mmCIF file of N, CA, C and O in Angstrom:
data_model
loop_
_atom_site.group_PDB
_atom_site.id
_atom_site.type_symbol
_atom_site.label_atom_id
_atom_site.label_comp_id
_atom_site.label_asym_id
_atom_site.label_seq_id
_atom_site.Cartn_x
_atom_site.Cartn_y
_atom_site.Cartn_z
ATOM 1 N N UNK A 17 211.477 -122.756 -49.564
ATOM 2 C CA UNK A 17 210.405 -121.980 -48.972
ATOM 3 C C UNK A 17 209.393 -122.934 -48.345
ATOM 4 O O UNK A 17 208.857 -123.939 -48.813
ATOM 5 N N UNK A 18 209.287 -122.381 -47.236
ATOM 6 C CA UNK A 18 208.109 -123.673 -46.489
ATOM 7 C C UNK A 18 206.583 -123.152 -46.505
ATOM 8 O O UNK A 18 206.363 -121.984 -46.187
ATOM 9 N N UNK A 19 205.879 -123.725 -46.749
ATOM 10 C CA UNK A 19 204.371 -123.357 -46.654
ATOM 11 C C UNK A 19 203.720 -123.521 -45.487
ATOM 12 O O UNK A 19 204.087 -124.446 -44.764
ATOM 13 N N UNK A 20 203.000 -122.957 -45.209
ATOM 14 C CA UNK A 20 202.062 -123.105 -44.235
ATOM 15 C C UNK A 20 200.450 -123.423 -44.964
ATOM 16 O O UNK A 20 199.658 -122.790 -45.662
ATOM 17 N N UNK A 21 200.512 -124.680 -44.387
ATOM 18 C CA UNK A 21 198.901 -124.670 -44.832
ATOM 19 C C UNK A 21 197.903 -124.337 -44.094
ATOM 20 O O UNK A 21 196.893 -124.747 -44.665
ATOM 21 N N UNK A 22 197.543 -123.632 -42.797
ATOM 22 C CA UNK A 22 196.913 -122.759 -42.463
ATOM 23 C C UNK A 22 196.324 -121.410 -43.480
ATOM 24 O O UNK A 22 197.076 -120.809 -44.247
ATOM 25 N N UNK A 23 194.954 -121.105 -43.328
ATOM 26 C CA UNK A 23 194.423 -120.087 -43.890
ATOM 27 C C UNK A 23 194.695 -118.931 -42.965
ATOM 28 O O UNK A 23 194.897 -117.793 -43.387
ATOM 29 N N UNK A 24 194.696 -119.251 -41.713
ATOM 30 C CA UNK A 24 194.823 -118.281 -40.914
ATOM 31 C C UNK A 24 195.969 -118.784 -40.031
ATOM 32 O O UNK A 24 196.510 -119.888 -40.104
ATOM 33 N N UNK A 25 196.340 -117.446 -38.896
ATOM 34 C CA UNK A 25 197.265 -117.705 -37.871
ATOM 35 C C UNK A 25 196.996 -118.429 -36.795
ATOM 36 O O UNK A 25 195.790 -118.370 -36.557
ATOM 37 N N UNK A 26 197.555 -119.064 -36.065
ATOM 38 C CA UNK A 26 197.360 -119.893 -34.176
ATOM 39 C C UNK A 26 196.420 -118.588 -33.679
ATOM 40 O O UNK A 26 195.265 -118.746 -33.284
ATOM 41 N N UNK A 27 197.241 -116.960 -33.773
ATOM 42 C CA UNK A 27 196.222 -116.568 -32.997
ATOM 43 C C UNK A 27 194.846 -115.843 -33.225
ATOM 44 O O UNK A 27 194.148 -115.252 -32.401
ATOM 45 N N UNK A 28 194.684 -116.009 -34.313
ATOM 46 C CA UNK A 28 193.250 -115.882 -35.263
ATOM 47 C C UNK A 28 192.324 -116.879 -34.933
ATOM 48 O O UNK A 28 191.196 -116.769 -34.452
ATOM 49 N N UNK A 29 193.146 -118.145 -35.353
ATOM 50 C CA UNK A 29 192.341 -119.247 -35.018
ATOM 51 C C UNK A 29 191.527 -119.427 -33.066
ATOM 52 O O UNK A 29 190.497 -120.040 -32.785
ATOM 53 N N UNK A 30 192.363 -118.735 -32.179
ATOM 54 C CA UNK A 30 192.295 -118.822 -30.948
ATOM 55 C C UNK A 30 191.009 -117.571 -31.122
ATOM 56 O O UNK A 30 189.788 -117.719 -31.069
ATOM 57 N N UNK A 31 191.700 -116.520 -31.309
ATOM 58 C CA UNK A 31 190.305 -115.285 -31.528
ATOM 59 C C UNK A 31 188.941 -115.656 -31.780
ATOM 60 O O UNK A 31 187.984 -115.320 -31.082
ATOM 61 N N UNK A 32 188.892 -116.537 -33.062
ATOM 62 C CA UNK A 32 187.765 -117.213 -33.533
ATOM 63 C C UNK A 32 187.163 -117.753 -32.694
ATOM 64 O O UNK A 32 185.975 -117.510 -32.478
ATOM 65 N N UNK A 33 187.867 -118.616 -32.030
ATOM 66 C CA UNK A 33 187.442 -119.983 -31.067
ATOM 67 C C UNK A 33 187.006 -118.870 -29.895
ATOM 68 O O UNK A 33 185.789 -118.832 -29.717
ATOM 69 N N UNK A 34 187.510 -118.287 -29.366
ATOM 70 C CA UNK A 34 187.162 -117.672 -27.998
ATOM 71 C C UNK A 34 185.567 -116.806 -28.370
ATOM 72 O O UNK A 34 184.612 -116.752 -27.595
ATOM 73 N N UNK A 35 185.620 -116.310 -29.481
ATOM 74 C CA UNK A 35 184.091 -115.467 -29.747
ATOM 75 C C UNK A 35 183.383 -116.542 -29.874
ATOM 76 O O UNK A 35 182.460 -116.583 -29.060
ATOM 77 N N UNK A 36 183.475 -117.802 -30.868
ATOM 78 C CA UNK A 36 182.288 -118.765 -31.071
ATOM 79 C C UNK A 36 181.874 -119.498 -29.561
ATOM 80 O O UNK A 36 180.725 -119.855 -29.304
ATOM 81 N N UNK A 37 183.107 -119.658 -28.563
ATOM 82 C CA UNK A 37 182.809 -119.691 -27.027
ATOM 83 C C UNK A 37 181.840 -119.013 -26.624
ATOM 84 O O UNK A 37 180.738 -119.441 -26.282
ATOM 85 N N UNK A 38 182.460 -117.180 -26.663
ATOM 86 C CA UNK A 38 181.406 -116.733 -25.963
ATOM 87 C C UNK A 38 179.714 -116.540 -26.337
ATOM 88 O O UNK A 38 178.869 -116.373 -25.458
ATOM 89 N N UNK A 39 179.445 -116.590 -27.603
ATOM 90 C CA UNK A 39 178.551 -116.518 -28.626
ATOM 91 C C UNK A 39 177.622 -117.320 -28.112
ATOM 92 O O UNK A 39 176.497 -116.980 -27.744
ATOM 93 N N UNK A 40 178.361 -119.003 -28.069
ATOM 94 C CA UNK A 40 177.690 -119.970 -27.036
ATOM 95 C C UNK A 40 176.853 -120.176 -26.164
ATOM 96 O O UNK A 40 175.737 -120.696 -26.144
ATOM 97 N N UNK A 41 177.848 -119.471 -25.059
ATOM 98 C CA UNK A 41 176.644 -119.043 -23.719
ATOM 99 C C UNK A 41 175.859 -117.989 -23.679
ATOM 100 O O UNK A 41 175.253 -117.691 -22.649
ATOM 101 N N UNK A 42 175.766 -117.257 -24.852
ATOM 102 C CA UNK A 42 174.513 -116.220 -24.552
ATOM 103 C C UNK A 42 175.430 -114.544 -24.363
ATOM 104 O O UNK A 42 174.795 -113.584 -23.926
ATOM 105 N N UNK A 43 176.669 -114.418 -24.680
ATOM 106 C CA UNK A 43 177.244 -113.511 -25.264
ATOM 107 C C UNK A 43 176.619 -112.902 -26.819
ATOM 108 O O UNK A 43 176.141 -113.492 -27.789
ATOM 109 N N UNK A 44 176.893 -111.363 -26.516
ATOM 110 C CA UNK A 44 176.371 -111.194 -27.511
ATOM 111 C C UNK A 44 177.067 -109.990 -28.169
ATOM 112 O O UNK A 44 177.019 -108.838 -27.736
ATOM 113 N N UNK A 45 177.902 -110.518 -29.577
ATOM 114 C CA UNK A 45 178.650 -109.504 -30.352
ATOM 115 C C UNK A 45 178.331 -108.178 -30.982
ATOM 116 O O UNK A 45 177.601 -108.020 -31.960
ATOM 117 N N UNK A 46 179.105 -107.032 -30.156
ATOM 118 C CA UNK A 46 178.814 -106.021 -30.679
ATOM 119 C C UNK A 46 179.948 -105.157 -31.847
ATOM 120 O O UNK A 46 179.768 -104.420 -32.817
ATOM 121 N N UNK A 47 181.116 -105.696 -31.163
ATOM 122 C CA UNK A 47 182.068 -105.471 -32.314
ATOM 123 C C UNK A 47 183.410 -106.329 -31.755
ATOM 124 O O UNK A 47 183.334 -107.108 -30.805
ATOM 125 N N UNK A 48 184.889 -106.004 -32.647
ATOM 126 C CA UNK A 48 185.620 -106.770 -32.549
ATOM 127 C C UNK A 48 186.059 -106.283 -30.998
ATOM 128 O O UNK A 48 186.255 -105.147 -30.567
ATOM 129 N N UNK A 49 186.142 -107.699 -30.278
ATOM 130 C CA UNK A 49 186.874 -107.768 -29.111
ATOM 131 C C UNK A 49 185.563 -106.887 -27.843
ATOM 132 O O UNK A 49 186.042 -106.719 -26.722
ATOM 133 N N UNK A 50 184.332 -106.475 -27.997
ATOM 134 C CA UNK A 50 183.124 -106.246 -27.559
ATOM 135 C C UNK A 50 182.223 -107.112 -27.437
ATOM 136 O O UNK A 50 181.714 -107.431 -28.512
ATOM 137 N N UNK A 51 181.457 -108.095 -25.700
ATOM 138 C CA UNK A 51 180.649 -108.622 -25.908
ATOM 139 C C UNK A 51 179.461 -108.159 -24.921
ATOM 140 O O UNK A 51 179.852 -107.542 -23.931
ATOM 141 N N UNK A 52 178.410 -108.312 -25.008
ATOM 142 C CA UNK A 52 177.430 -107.825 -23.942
ATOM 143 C C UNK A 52 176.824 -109.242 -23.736
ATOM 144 O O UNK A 52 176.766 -110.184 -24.526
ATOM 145 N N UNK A 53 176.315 -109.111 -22.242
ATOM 146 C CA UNK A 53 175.696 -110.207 -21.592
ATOM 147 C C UNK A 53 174.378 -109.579 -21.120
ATOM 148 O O UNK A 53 174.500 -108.374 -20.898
ATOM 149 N N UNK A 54 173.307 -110.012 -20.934
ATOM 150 C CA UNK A 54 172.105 -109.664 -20.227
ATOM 151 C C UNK A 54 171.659 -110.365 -19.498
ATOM 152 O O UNK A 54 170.875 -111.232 -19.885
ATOM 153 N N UNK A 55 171.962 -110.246 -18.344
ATOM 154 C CA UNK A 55 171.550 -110.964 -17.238
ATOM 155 C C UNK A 55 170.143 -110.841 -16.638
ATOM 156 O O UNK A 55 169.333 -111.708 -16.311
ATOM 157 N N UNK A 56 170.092 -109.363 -16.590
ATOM 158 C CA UNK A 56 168.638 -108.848 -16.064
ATOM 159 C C UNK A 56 168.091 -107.793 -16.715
ATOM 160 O O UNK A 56 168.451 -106.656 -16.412
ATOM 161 N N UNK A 57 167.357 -107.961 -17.480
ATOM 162 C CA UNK A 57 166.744 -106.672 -19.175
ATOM 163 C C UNK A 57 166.183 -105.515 -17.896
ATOM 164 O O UNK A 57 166.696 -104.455 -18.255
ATOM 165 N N UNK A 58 165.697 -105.346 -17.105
ATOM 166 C CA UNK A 58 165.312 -104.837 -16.382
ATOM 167 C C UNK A 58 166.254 -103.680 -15.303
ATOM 168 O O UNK A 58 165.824 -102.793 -14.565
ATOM 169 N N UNK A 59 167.763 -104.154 -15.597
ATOM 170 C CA UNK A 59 168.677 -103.373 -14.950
ATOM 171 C C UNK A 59 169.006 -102.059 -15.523
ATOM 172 O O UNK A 59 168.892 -101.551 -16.638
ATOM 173 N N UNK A 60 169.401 -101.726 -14.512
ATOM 174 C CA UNK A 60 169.647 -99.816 -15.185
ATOM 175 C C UNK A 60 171.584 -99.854 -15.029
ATOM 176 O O UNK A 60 172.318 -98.901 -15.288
ATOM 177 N N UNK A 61 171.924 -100.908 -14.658
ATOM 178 C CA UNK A 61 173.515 -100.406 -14.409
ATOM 179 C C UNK A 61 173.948 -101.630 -15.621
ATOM 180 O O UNK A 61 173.216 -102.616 -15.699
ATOM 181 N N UNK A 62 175.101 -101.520 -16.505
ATOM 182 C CA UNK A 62 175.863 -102.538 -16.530
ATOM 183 C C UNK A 62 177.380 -102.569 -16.527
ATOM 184 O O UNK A 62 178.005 -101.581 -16.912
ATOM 185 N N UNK A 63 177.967 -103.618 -16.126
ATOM 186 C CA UNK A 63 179.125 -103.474 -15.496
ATOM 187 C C UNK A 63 179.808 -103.721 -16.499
ATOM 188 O O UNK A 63 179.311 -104.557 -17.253
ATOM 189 N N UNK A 64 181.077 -103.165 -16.882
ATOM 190 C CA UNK A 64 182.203 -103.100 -17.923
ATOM 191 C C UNK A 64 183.114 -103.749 -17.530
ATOM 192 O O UNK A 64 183.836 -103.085 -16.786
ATOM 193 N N UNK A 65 183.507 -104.968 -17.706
ATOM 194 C CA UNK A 65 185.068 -105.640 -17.324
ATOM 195 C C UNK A 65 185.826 -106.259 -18.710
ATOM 196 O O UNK A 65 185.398 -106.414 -19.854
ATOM 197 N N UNK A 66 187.187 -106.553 -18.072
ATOM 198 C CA UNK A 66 188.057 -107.186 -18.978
ATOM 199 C C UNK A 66 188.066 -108.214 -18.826
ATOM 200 O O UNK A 66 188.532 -108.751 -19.831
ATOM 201 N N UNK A 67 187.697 -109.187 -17.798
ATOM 202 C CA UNK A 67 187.492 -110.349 -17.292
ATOM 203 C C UNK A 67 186.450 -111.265 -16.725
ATOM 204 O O UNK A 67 186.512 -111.715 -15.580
ATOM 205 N N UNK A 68 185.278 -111.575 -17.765
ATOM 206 C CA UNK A 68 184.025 -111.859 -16.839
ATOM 207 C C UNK A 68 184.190 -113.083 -15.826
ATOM 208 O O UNK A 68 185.257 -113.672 -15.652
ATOM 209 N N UNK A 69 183.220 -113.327 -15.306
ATOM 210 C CA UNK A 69 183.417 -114.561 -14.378
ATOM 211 C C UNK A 69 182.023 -115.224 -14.078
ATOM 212 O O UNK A 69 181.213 -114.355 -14.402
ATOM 213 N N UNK A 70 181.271 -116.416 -13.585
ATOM 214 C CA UNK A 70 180.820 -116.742 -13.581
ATOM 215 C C UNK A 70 179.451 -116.310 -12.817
ATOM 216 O O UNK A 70 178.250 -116.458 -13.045
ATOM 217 N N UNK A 71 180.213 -115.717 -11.817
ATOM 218 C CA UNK A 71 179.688 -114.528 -10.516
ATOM 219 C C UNK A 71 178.799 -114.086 -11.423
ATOM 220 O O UNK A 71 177.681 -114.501 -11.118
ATOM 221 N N UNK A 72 178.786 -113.336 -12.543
ATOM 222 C CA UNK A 72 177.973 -112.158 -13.366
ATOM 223 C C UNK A 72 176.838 -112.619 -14.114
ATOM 224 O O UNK A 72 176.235 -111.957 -14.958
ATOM 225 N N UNK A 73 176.489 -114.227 -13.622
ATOM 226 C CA UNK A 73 175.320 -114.222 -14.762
ATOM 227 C C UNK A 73 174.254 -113.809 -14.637
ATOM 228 O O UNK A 73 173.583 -113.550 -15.636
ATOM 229 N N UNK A 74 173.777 -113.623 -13.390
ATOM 230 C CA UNK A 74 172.384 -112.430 -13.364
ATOM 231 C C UNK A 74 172.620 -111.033 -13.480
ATOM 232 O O UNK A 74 171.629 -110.336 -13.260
ATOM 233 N N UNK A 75 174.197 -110.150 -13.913
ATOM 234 C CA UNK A 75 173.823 -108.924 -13.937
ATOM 235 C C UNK A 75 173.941 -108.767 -15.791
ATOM 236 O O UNK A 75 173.817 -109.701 -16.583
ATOM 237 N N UNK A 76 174.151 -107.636 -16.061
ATOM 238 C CA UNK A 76 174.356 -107.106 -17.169
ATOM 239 C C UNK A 76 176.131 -106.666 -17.590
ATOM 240 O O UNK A 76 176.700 -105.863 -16.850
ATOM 241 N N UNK A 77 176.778 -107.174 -18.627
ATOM 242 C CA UNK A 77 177.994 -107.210 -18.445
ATOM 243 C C UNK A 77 178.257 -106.888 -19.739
ATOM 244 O O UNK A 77 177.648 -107.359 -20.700
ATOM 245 N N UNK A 78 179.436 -105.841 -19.811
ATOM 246 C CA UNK A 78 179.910 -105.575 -21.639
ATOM 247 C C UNK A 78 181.200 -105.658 -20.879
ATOM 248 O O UNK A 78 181.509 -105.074 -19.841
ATOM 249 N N UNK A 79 182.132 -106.799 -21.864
ATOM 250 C CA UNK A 79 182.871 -107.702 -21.978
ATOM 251 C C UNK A 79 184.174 -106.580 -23.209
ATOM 252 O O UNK A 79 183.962 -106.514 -24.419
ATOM 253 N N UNK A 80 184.937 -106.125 -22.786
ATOM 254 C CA UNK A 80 186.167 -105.616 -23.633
ATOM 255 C C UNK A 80 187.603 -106.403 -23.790
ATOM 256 O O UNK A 80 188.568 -106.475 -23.029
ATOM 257 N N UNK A 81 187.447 -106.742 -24.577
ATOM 258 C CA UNK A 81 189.142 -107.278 -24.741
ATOM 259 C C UNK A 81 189.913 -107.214 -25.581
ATOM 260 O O UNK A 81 191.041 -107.680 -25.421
#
């Protein structure tokens, strides 16, 4: 029987890593695989994507994946 000494899986560990990423720049966790960005507190629209991009840092962005 072979062990794995991992606590967790490759893609847990990647999950992890990608939220403490976005967390980073000013993402902000609302639930699993949910992040919101605030670009402009003052906006009345925010845009919903699966893919943010760099383009979006002055608007308001909730982040699904």
């Amino acid at each position: 029987m072979e062990l794995n000494p991992l606590l967790i899986t490759e893609a847990e560990l990647q999950a992890e890593l990608a939220a403490i990423e976005a967390e980073a720049i000013g993402w902000l966790p609302l639930g699993q695989g949910a992040y919101l960005h605030v670009g402009d507190p003052d906006a009345l629209v925010i845009n919903v994507v699966g893919v943010p991009d760099a383009g979006m840092a002055g608007v308001n962005v909730l982040w699904v994946g």
